[in-house]
PDB file of C-alpha atoms and ligand atoms in Angstrom:
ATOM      1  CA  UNK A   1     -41.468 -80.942 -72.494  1.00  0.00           C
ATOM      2  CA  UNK A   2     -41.456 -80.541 -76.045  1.00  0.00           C
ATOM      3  CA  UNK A   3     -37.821 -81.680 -77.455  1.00  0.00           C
ATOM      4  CA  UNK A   4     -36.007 -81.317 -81.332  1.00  0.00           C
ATOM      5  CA  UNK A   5     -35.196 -84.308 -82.936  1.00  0.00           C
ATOM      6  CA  UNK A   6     -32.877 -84.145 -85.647  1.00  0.00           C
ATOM      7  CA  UNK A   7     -32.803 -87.767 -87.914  1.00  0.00           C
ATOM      8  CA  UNK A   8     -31.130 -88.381 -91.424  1.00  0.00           C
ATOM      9  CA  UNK A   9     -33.701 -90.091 -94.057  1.00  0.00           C
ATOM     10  CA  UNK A  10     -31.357 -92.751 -95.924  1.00  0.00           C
ATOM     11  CA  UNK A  11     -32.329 -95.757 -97.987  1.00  0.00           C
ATOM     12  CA  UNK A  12     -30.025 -99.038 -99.363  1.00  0.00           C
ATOM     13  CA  UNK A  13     -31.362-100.073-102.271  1.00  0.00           C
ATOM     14  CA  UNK A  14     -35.316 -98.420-101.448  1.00  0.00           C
ATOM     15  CA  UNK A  15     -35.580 -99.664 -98.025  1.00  0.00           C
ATOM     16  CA  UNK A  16     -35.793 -96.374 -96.285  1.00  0.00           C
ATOM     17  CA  UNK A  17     -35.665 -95.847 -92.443  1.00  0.00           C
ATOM     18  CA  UNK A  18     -35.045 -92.552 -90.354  1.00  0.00           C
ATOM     19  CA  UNK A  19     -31.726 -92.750 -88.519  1.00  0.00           C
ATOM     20  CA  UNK A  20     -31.161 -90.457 -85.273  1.00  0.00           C
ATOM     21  CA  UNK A  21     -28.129 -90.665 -83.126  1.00  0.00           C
ATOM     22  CA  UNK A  22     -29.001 -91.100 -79.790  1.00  0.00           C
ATOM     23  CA  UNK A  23     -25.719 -89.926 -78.195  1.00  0.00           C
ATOM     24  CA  UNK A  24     -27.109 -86.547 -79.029  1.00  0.00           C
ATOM     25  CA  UNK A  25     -30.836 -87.103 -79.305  1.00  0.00           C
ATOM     26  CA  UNK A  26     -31.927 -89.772 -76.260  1.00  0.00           C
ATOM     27  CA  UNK A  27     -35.430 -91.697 -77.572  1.00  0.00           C
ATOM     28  CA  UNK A  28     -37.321 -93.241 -74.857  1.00  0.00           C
ATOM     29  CA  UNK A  29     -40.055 -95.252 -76.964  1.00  0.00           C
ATOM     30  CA  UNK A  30     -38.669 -96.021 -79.773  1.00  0.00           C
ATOM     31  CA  UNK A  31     -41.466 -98.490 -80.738  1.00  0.00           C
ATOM     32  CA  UNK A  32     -44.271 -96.100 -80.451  1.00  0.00           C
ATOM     33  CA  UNK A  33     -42.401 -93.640 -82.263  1.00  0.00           C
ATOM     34  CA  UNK A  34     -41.377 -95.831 -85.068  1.00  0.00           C
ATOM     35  CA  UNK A  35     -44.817 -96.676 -85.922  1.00  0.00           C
ATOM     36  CA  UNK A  36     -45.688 -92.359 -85.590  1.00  0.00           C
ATOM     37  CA  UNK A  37     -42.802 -91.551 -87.805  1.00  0.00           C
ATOM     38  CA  UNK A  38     -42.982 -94.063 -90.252  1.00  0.00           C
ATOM     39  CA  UNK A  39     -46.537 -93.545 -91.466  1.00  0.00           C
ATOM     40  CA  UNK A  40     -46.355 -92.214 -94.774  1.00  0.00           C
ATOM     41  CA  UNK A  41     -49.143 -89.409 -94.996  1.00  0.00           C
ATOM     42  CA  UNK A  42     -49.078 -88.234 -91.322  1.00  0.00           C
ATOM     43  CA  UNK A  43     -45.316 -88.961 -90.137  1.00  0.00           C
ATOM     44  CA  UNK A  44     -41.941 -88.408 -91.959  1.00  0.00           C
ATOM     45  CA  UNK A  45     -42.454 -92.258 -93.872  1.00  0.00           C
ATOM     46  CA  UNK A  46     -40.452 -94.779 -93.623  1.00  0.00           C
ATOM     47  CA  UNK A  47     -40.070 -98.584 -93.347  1.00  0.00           C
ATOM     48  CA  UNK A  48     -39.025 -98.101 -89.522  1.00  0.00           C
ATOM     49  CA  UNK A  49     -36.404 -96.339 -87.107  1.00  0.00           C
ATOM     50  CA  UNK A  50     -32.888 -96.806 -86.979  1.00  0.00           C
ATOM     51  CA  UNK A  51     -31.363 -95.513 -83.412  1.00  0.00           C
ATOM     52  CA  UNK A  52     -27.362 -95.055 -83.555  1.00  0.00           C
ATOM     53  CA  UNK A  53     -25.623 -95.350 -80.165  1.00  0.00           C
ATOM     54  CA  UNK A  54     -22.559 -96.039 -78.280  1.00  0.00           C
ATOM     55  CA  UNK A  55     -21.469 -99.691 -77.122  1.00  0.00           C
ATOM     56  CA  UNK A  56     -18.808-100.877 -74.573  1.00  0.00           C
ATOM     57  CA  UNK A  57     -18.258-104.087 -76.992  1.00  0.00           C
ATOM     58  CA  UNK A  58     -17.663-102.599 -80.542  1.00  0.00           C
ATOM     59  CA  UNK A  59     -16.974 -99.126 -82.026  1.00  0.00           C
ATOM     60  CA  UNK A  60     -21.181 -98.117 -82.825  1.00  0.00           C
ATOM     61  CA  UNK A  61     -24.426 -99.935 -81.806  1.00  0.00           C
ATOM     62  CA  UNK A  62     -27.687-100.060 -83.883  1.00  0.00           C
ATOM     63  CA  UNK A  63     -31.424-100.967 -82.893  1.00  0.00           C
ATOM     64  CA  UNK A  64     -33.926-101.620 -85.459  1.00  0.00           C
ATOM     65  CA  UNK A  65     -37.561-101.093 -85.126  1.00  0.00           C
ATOM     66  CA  UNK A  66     -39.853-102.323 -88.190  1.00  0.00           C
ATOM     67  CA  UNK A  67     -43.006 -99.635 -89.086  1.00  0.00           C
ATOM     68  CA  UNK A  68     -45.069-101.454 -87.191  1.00  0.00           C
ATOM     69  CA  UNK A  69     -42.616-100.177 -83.783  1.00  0.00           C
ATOM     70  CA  UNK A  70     -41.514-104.125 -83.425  1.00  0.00           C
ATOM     71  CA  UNK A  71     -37.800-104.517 -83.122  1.00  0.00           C
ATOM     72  CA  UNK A  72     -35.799-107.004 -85.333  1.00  0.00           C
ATOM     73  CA  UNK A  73     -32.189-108.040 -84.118  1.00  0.00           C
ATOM     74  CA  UNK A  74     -30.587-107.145 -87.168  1.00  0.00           C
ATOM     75  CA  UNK A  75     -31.048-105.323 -90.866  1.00  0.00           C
ATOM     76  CA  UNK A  76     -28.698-105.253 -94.275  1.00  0.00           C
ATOM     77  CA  UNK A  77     -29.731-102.409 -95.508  1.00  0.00           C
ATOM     78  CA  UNK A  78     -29.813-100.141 -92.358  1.00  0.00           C
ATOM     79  CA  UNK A  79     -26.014-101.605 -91.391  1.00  0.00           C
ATOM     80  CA  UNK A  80     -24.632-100.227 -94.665  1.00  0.00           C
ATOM     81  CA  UNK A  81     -26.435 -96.564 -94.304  1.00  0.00           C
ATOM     82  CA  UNK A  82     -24.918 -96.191 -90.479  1.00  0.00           C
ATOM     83  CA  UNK A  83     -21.579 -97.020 -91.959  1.00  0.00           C
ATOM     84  CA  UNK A  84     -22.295 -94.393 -94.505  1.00  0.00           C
ATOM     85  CA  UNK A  85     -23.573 -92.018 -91.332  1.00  0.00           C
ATOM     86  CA  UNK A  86     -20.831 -92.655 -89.519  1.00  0.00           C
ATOM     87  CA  UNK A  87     -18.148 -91.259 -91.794  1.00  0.00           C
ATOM     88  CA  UNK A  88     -19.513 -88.868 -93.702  1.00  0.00           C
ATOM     89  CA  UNK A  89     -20.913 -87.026 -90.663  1.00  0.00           C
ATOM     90  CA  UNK A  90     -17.850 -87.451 -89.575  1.00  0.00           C
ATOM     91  CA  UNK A  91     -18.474 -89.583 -86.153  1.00  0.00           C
ATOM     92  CA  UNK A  92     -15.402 -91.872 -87.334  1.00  0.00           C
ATOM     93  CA  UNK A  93     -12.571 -91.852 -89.356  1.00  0.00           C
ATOM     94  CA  UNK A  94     -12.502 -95.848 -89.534  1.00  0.00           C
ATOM     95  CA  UNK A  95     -13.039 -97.518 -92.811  1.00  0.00           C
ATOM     96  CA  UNK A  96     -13.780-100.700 -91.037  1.00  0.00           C
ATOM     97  CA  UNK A  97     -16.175-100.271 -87.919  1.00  0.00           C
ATOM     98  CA  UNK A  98     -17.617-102.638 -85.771  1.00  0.00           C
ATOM     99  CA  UNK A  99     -21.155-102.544 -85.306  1.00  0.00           C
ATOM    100  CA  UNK A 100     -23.010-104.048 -82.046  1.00  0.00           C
ATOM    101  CA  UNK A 101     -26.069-105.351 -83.020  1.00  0.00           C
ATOM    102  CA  UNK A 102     -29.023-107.827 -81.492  1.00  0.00           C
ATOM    103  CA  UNK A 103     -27.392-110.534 -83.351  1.00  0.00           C
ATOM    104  CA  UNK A 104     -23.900-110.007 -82.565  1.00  0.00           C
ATOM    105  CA  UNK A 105     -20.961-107.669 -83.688  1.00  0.00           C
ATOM    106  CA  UNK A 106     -20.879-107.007 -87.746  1.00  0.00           C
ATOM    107  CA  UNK A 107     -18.062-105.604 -89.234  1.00  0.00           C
ATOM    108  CA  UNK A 108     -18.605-102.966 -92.072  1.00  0.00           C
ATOM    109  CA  UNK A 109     -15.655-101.718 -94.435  1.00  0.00           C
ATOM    110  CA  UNK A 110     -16.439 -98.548 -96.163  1.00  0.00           C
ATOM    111  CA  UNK A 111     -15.466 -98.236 -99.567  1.00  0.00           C
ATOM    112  CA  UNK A 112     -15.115 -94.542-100.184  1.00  0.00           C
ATOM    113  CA  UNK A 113     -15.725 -92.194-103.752  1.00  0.00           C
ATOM    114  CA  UNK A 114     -14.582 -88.668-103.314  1.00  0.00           C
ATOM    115  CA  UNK A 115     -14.121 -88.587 -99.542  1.00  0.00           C
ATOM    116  CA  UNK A 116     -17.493 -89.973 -98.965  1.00  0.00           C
ATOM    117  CA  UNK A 117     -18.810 -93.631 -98.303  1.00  0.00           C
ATOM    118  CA  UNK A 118     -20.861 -94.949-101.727  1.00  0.00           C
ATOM    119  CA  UNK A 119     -20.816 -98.776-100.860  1.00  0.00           C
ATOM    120  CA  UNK A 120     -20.178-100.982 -97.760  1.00  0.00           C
ATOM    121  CA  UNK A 121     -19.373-104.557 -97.485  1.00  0.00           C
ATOM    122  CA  UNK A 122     -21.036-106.284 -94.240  1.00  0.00           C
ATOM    123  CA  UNK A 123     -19.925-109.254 -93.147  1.00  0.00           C
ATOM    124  CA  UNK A 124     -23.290-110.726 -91.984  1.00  0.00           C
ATOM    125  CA  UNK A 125     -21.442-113.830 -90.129  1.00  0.00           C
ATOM    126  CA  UNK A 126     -22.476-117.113 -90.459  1.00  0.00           C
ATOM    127  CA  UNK A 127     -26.142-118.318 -91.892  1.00  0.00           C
ATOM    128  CA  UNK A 128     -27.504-119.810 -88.620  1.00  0.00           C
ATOM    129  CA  UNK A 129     -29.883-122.614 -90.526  1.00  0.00           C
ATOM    130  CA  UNK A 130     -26.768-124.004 -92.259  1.00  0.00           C
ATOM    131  CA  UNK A 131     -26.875-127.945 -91.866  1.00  0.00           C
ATOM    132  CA  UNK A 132     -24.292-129.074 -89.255  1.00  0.00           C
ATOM    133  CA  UNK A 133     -23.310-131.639 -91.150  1.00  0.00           C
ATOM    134  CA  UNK A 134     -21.947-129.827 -94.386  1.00  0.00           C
ATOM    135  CA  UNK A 135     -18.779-129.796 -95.640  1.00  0.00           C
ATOM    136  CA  UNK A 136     -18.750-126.107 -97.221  1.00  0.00           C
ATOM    137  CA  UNK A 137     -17.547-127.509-100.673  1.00  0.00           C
ATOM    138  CA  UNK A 138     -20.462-128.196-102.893  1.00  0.00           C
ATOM    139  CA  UNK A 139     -24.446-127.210-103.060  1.00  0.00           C
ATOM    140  CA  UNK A 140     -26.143-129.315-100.234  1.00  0.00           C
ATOM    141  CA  UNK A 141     -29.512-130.079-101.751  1.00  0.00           C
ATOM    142  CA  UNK A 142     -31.884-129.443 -98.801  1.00  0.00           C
ATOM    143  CA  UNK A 143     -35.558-130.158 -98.537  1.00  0.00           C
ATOM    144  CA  UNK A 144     -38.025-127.717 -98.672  1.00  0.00           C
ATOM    145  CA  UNK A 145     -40.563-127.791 -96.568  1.00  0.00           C
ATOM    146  CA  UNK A 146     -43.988-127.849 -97.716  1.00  0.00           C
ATOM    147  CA  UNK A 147     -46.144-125.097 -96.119  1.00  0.00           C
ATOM    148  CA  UNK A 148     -49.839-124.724 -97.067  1.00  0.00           C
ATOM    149  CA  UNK A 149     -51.781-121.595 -96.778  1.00  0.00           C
ATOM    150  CA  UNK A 150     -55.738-121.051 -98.178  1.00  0.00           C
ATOM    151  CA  UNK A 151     -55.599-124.764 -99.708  1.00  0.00           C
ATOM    152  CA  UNK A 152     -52.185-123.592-101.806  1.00  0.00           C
ATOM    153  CA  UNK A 153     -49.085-125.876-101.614  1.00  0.00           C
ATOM    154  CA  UNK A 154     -45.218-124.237-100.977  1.00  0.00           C
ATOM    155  CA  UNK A 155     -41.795-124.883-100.732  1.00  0.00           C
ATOM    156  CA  UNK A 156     -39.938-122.630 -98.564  1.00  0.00           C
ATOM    157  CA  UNK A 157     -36.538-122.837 -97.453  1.00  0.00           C
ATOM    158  CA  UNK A 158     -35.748-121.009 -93.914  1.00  0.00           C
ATOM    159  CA  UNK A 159     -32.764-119.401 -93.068  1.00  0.00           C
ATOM    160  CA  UNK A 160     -31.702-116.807 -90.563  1.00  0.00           C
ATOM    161  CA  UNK A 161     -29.440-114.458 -91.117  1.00  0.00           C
ATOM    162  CA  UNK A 162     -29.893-112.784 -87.604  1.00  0.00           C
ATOM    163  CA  UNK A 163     -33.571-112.735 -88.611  1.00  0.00           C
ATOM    164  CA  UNK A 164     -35.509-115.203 -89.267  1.00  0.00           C
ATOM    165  CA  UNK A 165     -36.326-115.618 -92.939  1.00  0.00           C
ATOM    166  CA  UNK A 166     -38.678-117.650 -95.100  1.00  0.00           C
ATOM    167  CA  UNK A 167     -37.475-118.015 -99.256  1.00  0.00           C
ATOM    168  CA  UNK A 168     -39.893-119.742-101.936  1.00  0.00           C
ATOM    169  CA  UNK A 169     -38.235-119.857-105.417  1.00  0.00           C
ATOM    170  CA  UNK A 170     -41.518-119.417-107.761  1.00  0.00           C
ATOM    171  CA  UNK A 171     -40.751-119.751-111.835  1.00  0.00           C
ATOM    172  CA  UNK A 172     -42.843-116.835-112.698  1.00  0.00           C
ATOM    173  CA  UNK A 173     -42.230-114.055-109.688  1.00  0.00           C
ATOM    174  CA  UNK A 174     -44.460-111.408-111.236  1.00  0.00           C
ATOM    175  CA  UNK A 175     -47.129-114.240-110.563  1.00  0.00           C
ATOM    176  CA  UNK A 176     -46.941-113.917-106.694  1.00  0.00           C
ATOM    177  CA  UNK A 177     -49.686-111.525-105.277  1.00  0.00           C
ATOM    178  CA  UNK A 178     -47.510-110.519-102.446  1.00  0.00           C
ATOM    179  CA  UNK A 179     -49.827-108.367-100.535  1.00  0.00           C
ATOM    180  CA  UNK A 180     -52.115-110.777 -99.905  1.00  0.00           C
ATOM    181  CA  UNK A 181     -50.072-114.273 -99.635  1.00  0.00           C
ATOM    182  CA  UNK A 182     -47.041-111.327 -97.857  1.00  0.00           C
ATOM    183  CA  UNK A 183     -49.011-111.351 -94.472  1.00  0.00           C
ATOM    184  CA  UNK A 184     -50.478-115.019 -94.425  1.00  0.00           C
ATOM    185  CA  UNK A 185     -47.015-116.524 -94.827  1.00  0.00           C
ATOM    186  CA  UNK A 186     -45.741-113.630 -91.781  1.00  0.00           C
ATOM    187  CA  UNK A 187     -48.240-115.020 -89.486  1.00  0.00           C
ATOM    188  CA  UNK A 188     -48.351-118.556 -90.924  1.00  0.00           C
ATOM    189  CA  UNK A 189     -48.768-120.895 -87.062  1.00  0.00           C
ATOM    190  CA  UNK A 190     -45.230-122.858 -88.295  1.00  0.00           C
ATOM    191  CA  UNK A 191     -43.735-119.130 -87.321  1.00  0.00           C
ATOM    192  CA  UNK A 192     -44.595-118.266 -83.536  1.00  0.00           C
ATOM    193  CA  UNK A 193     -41.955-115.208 -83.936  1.00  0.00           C
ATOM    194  CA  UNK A 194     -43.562-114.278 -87.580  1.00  0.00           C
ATOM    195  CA  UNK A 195     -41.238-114.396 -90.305  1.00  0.00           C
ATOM    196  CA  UNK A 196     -39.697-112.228 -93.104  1.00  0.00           C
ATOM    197  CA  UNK A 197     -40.652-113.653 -96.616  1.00  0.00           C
ATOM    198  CA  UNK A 198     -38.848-113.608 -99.970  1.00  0.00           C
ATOM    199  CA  UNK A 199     -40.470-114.823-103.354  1.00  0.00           C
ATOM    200  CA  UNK A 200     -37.342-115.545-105.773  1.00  0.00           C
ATOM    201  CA  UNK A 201     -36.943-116.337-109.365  1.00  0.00           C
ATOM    202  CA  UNK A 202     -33.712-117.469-110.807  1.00  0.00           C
ATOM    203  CA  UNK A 203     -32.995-115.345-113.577  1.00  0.00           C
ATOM    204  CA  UNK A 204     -29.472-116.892-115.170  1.00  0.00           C
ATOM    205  CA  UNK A 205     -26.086-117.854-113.301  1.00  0.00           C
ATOM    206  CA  UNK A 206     -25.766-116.202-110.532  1.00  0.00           C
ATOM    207  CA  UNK A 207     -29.043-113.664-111.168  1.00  0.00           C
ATOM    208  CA  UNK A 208     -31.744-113.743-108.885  1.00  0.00           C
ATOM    209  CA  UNK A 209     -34.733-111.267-108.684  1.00  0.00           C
ATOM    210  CA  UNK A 210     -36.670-111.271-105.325  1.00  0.00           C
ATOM    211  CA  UNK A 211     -39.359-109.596-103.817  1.00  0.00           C
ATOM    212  CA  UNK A 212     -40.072-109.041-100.248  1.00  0.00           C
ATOM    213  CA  UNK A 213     -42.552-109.068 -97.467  1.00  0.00           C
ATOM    214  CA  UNK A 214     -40.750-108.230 -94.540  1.00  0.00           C
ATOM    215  CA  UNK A 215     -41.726-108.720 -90.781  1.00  0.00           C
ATOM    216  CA  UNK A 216     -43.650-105.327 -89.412  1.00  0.00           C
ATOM    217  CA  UNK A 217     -43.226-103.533 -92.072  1.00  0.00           C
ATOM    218  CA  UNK A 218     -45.196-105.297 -94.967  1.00  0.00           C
ATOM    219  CA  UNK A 219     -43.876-104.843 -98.959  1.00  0.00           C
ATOM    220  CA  UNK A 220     -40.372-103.517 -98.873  1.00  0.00           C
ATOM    221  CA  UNK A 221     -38.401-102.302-101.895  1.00  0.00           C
ATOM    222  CA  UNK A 222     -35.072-104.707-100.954  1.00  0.00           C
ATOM    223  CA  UNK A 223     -34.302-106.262 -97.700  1.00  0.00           C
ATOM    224  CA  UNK A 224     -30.245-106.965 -96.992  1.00  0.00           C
ATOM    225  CA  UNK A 225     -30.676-109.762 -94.725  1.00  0.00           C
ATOM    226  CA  UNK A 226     -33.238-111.334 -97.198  1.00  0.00           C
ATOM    227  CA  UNK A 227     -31.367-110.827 -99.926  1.00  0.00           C
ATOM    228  CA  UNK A 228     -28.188-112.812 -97.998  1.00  0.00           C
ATOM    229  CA  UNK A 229     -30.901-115.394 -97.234  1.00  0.00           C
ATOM    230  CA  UNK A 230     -32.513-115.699-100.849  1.00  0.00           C
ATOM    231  CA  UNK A 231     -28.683-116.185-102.161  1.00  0.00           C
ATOM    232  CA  UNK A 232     -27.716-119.164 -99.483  1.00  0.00           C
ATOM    233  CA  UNK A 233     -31.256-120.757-100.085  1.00  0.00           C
ATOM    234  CA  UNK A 234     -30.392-120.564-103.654  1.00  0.00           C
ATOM    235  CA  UNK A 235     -26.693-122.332-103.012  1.00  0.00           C
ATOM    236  CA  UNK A 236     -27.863-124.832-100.830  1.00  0.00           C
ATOM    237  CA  UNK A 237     -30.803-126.030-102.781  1.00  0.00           C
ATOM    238  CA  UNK A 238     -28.065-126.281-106.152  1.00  0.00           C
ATOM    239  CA  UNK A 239     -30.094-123.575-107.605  1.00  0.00           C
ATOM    240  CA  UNK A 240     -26.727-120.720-107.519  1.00  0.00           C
ATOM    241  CA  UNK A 241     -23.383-120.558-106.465  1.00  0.00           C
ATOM    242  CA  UNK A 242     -21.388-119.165-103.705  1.00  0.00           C
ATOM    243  CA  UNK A 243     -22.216-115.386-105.315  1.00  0.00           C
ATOM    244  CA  UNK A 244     -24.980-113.900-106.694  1.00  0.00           C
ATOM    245  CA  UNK A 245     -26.345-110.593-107.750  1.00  0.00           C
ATOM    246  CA  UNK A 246     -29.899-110.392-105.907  1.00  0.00           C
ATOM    247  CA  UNK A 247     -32.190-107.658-107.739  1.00  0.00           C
ATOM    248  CA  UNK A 248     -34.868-106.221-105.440  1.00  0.00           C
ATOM    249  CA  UNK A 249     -37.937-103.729-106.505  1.00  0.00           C
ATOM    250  CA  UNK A 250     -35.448-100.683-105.337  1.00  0.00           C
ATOM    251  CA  UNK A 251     -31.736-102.300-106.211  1.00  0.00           C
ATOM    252  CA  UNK A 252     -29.558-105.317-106.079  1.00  0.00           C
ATOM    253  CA  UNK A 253     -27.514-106.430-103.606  1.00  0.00           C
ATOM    254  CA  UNK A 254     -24.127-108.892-104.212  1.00  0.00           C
ATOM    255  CA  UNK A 255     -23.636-111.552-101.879  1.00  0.00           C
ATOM    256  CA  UNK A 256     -20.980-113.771-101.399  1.00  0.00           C
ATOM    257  CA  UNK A 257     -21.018-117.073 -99.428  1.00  0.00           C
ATOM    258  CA  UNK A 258     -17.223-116.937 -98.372  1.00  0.00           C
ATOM    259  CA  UNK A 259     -16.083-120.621 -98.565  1.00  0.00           C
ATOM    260  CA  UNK A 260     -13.261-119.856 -96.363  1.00  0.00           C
ATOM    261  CA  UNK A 261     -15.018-118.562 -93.512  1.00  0.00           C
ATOM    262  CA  UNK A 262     -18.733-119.663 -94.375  1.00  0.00           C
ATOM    263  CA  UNK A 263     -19.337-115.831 -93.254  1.00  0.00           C
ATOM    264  CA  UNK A 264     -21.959-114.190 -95.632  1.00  0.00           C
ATOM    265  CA  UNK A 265     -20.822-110.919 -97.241  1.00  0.00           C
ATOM    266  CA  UNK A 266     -23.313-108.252 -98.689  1.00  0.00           C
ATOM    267  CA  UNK A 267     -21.950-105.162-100.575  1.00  0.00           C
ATOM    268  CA  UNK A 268     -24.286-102.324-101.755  1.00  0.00           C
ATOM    269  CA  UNK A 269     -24.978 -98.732-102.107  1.00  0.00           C
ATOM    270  CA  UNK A 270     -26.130 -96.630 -99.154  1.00  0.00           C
ATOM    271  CA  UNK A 271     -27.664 -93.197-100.152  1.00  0.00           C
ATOM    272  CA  UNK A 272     -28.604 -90.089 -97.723  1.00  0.00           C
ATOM    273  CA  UNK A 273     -31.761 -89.232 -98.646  1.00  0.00           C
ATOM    274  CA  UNK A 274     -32.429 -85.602 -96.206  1.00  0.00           C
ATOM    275  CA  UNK A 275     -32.150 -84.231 -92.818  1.00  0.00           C
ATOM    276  CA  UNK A 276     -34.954 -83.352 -90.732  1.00  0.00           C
ATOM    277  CA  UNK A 277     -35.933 -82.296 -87.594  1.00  0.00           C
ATOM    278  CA  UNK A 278     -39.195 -83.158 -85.884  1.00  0.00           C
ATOM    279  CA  UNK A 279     -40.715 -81.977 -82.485  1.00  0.00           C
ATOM    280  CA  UNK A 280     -40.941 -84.763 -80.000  1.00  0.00           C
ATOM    281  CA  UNK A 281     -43.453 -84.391 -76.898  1.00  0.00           C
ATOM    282  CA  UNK A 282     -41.777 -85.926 -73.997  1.00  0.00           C
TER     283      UNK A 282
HETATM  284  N1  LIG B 301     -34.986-104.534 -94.045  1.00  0.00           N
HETATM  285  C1  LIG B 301     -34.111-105.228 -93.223  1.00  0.00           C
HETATM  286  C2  LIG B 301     -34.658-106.159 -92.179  1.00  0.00           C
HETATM  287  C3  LIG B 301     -35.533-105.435 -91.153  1.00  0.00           C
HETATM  288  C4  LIG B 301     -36.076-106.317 -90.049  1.00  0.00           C
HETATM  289  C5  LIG B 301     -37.074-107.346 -90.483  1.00  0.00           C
HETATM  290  N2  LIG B 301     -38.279-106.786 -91.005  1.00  0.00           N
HETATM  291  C6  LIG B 301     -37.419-108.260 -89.273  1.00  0.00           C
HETATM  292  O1  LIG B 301     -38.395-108.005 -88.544  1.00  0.00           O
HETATM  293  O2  LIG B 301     -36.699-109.242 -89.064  1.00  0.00           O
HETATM  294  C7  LIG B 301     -32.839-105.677 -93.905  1.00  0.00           C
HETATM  295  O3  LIG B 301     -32.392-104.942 -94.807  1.00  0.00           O
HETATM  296  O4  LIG B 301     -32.234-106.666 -93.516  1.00  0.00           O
END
């Protein structure tokens, strides 16, 4: 049976996936069709799929599959386009929805510009690599460890923020050749699960440009959950404070490391990019 698929094309800051709302379009393999779609010459391109559904726990639900159809229990970026989908298709009138993901219920508020969502905060909970033993108050100098790949030495700090993430401050960042270290550092043994990897320079207080190789989907233009990771990496190593403006290839993302809570909160643009329809062989 040959179905239509309608899907929205949005981006935060460059990272681009399709979004389709399965309460009206059903998907059966999302992970084959991720990696279909998401080829750039023969499918609609994208960094991965995006499905939108219904949840008995919180208000929407989202599943994330990288480009490569793998799934990842959470993304930034995507979270602050399905606020923007939700409202201004008009599938809520909430400013603040709750979002079921893998990694646990988010919260988005909507901040609106002419009836129509232009930013959303995320509250990206709490930074699951942060040492038990800290107090919250000051930077908590923590070791790198030392990871060495083709003979070279690094210093990477992991974090997850739902994801699992791996962040190497470098002094010169246009120095990294990140398609080729991108992938060793992915599939680097110390990372059974592969891992998401941000390069990041400190620019001035509380400026930090990063570049990403992300899980399944290779050279991103930003990444939301590496961006949150890059910023508490940079706190708890005494290179930032508590917030920090991260600038990615396609944007920057602020992040704030709420003292109160020790929840991570990421605001940034969401953009519609176009609706499409594609035929789907079932
Ligand atoms: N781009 C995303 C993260 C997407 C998932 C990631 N590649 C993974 O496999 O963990 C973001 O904005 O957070």
């Amino acid at each position: 049976m040959t179905r239509t698929i309608k899907f929205t094309k949005m981006h935060g800051a460059g990272n681009d996936y399709i979004y389709v709302d399965t309460t009206r379009f059903p998907i059966e393999h999302p992970e084959e069709l991720s990696k279909i779609w998401s080829a750039p010459h023969t499918g609609i391109g994208s960094d991965g799929l995006v499905l939108i559904g219904t949840s008995d726990k919180a208000d929407f639900s989202m599943r994330i599959f990288n480009a490569d159809g793998s799934e990842a229990r959470m993304c930034g970026n995507a979270s602050r386009c399905i606020g923007k989908y939700l409202f201004d298709y008009g599938l809520t009138s909430k400013t603040k929805i709750m979002l079921d993901t893998l990694s646990g219920i988010k919260v988005l508020n909507l901040h609106l510009a002419d009836g129509k969502v232009n930013s959303v905060t995320v509250d990206m909970g709490i930074p699951a690599d942060e040492p038990a033993d800290y107090d919250g108050k000051g930077a908590k100098p923590m070791k790198e460890q030392p990871i060495e790949v083709d003979g070279e030495r690094y210093a990477g700090t992991t974090v997850s923020m739902g994801n699992p993430h791996l962040v190497i401050f470098v002094n010169d960042i246009e120095d990294v050749d990140l398609p080729v270290i991108g992938p060793k550092l992915e599939n680097h043994p110390l990372f059974p699960e592969r891992i998401n990897v941000e390069f990041a320079q400190i620019l001035g207080e509380g400026k930090i440009r990063m570049r990403v190789w992300e899980r399944g989907s290779g050279i991103t233009q930003a990444c939301g959950t590496g961006a949150c990771a890059t910023a508490v990496a940079a706190f708890l190593t005494g290179r930032a404070g508590r917030d920090s403006t991260v600038i990615m290839d396609g944007g920057s993302l602020n992040i704030r490391w709420d003292i109160a809570t020790r929840h991570v909160l990421m605001t940034g643009e969401a953009t519609k990019v176009f609706d499409g329809e594609i035929e789907l062989i079932d």
